[in-house]
XYZ file of C-alpha atoms in Angstrom:
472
model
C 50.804 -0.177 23.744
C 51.660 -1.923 26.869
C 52.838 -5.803 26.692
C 50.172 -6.500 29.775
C 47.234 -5.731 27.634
C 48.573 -9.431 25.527
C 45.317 -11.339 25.559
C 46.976 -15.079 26.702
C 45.106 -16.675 29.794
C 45.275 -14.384 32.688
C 46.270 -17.628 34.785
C 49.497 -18.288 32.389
C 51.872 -17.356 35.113
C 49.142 -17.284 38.037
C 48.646 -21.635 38.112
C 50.593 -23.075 40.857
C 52.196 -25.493 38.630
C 52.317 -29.283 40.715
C 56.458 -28.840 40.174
C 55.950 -25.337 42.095
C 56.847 -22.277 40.180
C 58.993 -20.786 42.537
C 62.714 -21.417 43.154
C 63.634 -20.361 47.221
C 67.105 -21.422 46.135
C 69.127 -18.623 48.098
C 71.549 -18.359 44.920
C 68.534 -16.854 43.536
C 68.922 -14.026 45.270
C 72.667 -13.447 43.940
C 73.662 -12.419 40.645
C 72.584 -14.413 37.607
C 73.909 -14.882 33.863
C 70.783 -14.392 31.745
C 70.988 -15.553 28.043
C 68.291 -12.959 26.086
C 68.448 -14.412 22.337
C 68.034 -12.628 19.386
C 67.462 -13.662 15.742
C 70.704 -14.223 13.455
C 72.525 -16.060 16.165
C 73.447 -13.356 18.668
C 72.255 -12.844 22.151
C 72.309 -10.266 24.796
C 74.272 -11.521 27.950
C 72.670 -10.082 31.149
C 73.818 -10.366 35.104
C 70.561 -9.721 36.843
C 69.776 -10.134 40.669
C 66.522 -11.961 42.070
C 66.355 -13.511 38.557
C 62.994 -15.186 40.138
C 61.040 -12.494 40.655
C 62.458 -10.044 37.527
C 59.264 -9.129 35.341
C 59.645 -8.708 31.604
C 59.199 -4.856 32.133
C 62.015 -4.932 34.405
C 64.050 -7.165 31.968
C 63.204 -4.987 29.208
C 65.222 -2.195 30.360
C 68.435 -3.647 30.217
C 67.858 -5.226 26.980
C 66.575 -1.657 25.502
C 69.630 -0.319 26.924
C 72.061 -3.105 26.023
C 70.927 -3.156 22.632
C 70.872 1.110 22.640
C 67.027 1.346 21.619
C 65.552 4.733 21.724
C 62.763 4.562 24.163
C 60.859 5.914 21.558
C 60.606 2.445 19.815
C 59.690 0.801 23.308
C 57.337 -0.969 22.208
C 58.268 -2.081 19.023
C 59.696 -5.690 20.596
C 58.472 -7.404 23.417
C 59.542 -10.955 24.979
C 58.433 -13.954 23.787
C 59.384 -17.869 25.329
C 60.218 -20.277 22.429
C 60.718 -23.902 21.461
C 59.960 -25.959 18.785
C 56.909 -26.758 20.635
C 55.280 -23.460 21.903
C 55.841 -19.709 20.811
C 54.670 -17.511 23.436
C 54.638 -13.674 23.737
C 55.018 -12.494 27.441
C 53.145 -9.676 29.283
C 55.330 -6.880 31.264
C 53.958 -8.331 34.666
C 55.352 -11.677 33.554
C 58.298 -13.584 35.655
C 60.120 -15.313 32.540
C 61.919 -17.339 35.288
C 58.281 -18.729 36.736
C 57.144 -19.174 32.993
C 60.038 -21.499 32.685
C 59.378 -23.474 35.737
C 55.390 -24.120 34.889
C 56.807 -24.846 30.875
C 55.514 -28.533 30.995
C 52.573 -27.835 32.800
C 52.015 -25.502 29.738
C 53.252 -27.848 27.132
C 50.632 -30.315 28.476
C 47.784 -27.735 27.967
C 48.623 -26.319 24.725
C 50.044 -28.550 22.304
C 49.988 -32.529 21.239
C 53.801 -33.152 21.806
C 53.974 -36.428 23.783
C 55.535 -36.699 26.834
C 58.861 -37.672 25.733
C 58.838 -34.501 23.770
C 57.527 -32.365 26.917
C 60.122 -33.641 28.990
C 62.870 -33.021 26.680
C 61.908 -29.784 25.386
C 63.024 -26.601 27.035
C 62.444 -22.715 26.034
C 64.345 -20.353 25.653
C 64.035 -16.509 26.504
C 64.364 -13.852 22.896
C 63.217 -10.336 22.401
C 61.917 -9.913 19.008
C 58.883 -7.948 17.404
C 56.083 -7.212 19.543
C 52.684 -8.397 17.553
C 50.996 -5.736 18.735
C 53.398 -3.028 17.241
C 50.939 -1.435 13.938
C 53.387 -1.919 10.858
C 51.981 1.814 9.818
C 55.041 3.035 13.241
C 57.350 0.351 12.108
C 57.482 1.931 8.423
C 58.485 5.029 10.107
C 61.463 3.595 12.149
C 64.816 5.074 10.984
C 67.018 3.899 13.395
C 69.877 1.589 11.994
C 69.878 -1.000 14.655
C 65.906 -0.959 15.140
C 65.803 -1.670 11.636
C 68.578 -4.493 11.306
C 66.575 -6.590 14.954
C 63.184 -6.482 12.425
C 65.503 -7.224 9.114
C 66.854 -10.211 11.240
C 63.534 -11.541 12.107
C 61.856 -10.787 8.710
C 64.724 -12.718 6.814
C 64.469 -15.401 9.178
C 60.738 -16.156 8.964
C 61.546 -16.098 5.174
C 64.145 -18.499 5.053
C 61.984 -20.721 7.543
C 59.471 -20.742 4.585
C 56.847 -18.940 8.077
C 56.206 -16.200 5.480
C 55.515 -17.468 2.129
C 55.749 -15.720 -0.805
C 56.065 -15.375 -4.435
C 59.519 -15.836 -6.510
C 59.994 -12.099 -7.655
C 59.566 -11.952 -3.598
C 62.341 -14.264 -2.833
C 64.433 -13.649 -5.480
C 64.457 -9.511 -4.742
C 64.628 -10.624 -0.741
C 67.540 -12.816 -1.012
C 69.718 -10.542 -3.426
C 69.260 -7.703 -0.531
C 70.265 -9.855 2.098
C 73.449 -10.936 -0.343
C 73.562 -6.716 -0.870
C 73.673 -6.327 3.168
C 75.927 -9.098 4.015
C 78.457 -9.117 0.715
C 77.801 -5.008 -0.036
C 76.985 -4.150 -3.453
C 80.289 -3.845 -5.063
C 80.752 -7.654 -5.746
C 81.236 -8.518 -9.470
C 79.452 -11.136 -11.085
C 82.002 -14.007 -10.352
C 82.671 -12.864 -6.786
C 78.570 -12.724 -6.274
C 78.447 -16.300 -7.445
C 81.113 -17.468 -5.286
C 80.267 -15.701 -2.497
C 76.670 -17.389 -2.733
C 78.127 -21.115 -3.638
C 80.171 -20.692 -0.493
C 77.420 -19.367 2.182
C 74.879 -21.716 0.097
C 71.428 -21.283 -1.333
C 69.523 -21.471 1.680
C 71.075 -18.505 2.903
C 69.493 -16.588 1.085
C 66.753 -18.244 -0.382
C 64.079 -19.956 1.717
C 64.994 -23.295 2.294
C 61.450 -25.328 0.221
C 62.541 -23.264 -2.517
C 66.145 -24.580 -2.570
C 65.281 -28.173 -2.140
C 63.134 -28.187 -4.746
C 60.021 -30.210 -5.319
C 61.990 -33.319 -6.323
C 63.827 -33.463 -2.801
C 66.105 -36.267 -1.581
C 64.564 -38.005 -5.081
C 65.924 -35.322 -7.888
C 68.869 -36.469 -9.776
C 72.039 -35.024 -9.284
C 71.898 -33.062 -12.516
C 68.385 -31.560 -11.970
C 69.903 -30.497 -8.415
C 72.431 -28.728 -9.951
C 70.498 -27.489 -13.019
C 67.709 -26.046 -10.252
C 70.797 -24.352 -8.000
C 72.490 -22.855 -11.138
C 68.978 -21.436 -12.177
C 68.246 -19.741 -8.427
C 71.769 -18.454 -8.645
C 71.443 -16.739 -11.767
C 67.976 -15.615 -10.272
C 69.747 -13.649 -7.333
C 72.760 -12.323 -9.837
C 70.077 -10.659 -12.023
C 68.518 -9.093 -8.538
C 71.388 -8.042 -7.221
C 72.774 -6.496 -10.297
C 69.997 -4.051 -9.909
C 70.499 -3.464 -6.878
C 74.004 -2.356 -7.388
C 73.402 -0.341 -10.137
C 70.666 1.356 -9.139
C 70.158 5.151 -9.666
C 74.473 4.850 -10.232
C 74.532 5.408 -6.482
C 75.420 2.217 -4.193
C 72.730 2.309 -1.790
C 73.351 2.588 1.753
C 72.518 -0.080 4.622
C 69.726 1.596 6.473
C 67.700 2.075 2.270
C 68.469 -1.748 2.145
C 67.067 -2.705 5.442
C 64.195 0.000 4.577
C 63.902 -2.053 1.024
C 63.630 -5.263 2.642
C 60.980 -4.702 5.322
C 59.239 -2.694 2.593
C 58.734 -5.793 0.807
C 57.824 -8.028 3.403
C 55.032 -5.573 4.395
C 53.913 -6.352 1.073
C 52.877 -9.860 2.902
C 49.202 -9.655 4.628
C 51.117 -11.823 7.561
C 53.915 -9.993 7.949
C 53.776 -9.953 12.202
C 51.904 -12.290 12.818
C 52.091 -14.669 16.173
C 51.798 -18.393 14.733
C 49.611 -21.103 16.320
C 50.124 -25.001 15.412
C 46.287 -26.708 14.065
C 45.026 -29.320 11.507
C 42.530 -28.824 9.622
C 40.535 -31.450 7.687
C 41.459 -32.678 4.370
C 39.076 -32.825 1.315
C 37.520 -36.091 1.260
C 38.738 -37.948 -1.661
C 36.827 -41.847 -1.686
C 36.310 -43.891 0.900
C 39.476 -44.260 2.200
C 40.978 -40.776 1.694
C 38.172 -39.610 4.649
C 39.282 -38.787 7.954
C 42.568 -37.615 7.325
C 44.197 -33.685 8.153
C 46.518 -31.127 7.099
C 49.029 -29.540 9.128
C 48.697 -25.737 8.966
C 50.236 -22.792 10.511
C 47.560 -20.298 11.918
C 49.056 -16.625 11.636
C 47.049 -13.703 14.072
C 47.936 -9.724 13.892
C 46.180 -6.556 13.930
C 45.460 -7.068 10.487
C 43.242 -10.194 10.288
C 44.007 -14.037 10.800
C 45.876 -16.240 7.915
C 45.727 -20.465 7.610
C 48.656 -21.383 5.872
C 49.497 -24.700 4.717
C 52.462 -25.974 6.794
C 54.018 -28.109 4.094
C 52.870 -26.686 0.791
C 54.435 -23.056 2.619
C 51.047 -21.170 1.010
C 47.763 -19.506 2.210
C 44.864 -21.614 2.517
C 42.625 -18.702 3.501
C 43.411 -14.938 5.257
C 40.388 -13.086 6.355
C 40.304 -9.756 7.786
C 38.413 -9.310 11.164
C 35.464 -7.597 9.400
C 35.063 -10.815 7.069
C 34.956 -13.464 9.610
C 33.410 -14.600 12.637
C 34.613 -16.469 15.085
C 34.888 -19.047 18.197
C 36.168 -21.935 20.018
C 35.098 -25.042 21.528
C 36.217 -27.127 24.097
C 36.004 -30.979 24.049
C 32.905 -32.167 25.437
C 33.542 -36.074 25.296
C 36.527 -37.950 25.533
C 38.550 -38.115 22.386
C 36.926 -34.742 20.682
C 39.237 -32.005 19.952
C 39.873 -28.256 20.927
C 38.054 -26.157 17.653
C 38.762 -22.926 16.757
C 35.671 -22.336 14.719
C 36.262 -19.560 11.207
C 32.977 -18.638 9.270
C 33.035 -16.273 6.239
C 30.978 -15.833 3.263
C 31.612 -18.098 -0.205
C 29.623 -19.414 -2.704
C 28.182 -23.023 -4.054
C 27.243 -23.664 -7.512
C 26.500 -19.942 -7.751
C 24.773 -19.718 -4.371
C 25.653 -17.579 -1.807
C 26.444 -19.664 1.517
C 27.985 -19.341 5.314
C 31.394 -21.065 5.146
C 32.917 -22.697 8.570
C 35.998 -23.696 8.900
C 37.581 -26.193 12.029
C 40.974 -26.005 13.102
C 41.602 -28.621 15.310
C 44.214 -27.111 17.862
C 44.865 -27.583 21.834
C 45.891 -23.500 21.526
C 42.431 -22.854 19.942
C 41.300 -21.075 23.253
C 44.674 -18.841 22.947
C 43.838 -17.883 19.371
C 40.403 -16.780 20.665
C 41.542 -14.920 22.789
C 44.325 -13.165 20.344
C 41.628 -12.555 17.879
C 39.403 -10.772 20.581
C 42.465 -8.543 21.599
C 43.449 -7.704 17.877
C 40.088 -6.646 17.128
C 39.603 -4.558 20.546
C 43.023 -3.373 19.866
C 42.312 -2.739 15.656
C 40.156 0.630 15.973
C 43.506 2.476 18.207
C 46.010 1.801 15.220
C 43.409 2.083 12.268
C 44.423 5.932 11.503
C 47.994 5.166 10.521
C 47.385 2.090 8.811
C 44.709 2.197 6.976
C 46.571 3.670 3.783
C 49.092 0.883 4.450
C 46.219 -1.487 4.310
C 45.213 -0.226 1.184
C 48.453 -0.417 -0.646
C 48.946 -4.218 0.738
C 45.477 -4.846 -1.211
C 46.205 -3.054 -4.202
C 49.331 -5.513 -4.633
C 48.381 -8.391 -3.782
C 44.579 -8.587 -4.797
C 42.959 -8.321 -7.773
C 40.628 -5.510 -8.386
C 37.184 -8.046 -7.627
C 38.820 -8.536 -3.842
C 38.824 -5.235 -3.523
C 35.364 -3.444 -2.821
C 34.490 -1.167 -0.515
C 35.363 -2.113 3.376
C 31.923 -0.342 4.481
C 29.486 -3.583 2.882
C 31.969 -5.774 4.701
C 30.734 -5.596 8.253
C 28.848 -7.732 10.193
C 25.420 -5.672 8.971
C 26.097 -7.376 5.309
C 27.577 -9.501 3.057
C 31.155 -9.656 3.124
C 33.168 -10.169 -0.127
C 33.591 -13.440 -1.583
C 37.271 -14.900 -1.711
C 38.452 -15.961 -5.184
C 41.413 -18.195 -5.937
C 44.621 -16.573 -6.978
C 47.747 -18.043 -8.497
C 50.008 -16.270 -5.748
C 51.192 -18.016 -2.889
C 49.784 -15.308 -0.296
C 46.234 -15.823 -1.867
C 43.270 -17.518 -0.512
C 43.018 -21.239 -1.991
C 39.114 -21.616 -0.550
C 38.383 -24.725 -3.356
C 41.147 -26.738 -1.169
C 39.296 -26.541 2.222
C 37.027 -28.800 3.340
C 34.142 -26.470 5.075
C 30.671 -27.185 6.362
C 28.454 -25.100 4.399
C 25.185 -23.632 4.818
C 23.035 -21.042 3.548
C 21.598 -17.963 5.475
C 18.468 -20.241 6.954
C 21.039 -21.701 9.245
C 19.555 -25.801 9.036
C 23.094 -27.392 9.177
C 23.834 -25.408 11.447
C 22.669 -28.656 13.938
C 25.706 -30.522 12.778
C 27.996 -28.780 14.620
C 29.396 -29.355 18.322
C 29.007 -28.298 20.706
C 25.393 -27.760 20.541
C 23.463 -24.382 21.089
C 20.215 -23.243 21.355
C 20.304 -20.945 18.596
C 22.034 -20.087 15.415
C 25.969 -20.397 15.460
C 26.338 -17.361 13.646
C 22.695 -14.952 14.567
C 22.898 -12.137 12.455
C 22.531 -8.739 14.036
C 21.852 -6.026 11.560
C 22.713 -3.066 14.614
C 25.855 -5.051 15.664
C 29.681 -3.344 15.290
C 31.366 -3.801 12.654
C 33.742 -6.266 14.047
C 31.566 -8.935 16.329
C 32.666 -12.376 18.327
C 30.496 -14.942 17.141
C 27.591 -14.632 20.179
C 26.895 -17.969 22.295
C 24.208 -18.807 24.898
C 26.737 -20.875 26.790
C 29.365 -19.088 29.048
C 32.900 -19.792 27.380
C 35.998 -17.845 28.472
C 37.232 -15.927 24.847
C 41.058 -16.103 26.149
């Protein structure tokens, strides 16, 4: 899988930004120090030449080989620029060094950050996993290093509270991370301390740690809530050490702990900032959103709450349909439209979902490529797929994928109690049933249906418009 089939604007790098994109600085042309970061605090220091016109497939090379990665595993990482602003994964034809030059001109166009925040913010090159890469390869990675990069990543995206999950999830994540760090010949009073001393939150992800009381809990329900979590990740750990009577080595733990996290439908997953709008609730509750995360992969696309650090809704490809629309009046919003099937008072109805996002055109465009992209890696993964579903759905999510195209109705999604469960009753969606009449309240307009059935379309199908809009 090459990084230049990414589905991001083709003009990302191409705009002449009105700064100009392209040093003629003649120190340029000398040797540079390049900063590559990685996740858990290390980086890989480079000395490149013509740093302006290196391409990420150049750069690539001497990170692989810096960071001794069999060629084999290529394309298991790619390059991505970061800030707290803007995550963006780079093609191999890319010029990080141009990217970084036009980084305002893309703030401006893809995010809501005001121009204090544009001006001060500034990216930062790292090399981490490649969305693209199927998880089926990655579970076949035996490499040590390979294997401690994703471990890194995984465990930070955990601690970040990015991939939420369930407590016998964080509780069996953070004791292998103590187990990786610490070994697994600590006692119980030297697993304590050792925890007390790096703290909670390394370890556990940080929502969990703080606690629902926050800055507000007293100091004896702090302590009562850390002593609790501690005793948690001594139980875990315990059986980690004793298990089988043989001390596991590092690669099984780093094996164990991307194991589990593959257990999470969004393990992967590029993120995208949105709102979505919040149930109306009176009068005066109307009007008002939620800030959500928007996770994309091979796999399908997830909405998870932002705050609450759970899934709002995760469809795969073959249970959605899809688009986005640009503002058409000033003071409308950037829409990535979601429609799926769910159910009224017992009726059967067409969901939709807004999320109101500035990147809703590169999410678009990242769900066209996934689902282009889905039918090269299905062979190893479906059996993954299957064994993701059999964990964490029930057995009434989980009917046969062949009723779920486009041709027919597409299961219904239930509440769960879990975290990395669909909560549908907490969305506010514009429903409608198969006739399509509301379909007239939504922007912008069309001249026919928003969502036209076709009973001899594929099985995974765009959402088909009569006016021309660029999908990405």
């Amino acid at each position: 899988m090459e990084g230049d089939d990414c589905s991001f604007p083709p003009d990302l790098s191409d705009n002449h930004s009105q700064r100009g994109s392209v040093a003629s600085s003649a120190t340029l042309s000398r040797a540079q120090d390049v900063l590559v970061y990685l996740f858990g605090e290390s980086a890989v220091h480079l000395s490149l030449e013509g740093l302006s016109s290196v391409t990420v497939q150049e750069l690539g090379h001497s990170v692989r080989e810096a960071l001794q990665i069999p060629e084999t595993l290529q394309d298991a990482f790619s390059f991505w620029l970061c800030s707290p602003l803007l995550e963006l994964q780079l093609k191999a034809r890319h010029q990080p060094y141009k990217l970084c030059r036009q980084w305002q001109d893309l703030l401006y166009r893809f995010t809501d950050a005001s121009e204090e925040d544009i001006l001060q913010d500034e990216p930062y090159l790292q090399f981490r996993r490649n969305v693209f890469y199927p998880k089926a390869k990655e579970l076949q990675v035996d490499d040590e290093g390979v294997l401690r990069l994703l471990y890194e990543e995984a465990r930070s995206n955990i601690l970040s509270g990015r991939y939420p999950c369930d407590p016998e999830h964080w509780t069996g994540l953070g004791a292998l991370s103590v187990a990786l760090e610490e070994g697994t010949s600590l006692d119980n009073q030297q697993v304590t301390a050792t925890i007390r001393e790096k703290k909670l939150s390394s370890f556990l992800p940080a929502h969990i740690v703080v606690g629902s009381g926050g800055f507000f809990s007293t100091l004896r329900g702090k302590s009562s809530r850390q002593a609790e979590l501690e005793q948690k990740l001594l139980d875990e750990y315990r059986k980690i050490s004793s298990s089988a009577g043989n001390p596991p080595e590092a690669r099984q733990l780093l094996h164990q702990y991307l194991n589990m996290c593959h257990m999470l439908p969004f393990y992967g997953c590029a993120f995208f900032f949105g709102e979505i709008d919040k149930p109306a609730q009176g009068l005066l509750q109307r009007g008002k959103r939620k800030a959500v995360n928007i996770g994309i992969c091979l796999d399908g696309v997830y909405v998870i709450d932002a705050k609450e650090k759970h899934v709002l809704l995760g469809l795969r490809f073959n249970e959605l349909s899809w688009d986005h629309s640009n503002p058409e009046e000033e003071g409308d919003s950037h829409i990535l439209w979601l429609e799926f099937d769910g159910e009224e008072d017992g009726t059967p109805v067409n969901k939709l979902l807004k999320i109101y996002s500035k990147q809703a055109q590169l999410m678009s465009g990242f769900i066209e490529f996934c689902v282009e992209l889905k039918p090269a890696s299905e062979g190893g993964a479906a059996a993954e797929a299957d064994g993701e579903a059999s964990v964490l759905q029930q057995p009434a999510e989980r009917e046969g994928g062949a009723k779920n195209g486009r041709g027919g109705r597409r299961r219904m999604l239930q509440r769960q109690g879990s975290v990395v469960c669909s909560r549908v009753h907490s969305l506010n969606t514009i429903s409608y049933v198969d006739t399509g009449k509301e379909i007239k309240r939504l922007k912008p307009k069309r001249a026919v249906s928003f969502f036209t059935r076709q009973t001899s379309a594929p099985a995974y199908s765009a959402v088909q418009v009569t006016d021309s809009q660029e999908q990405g």
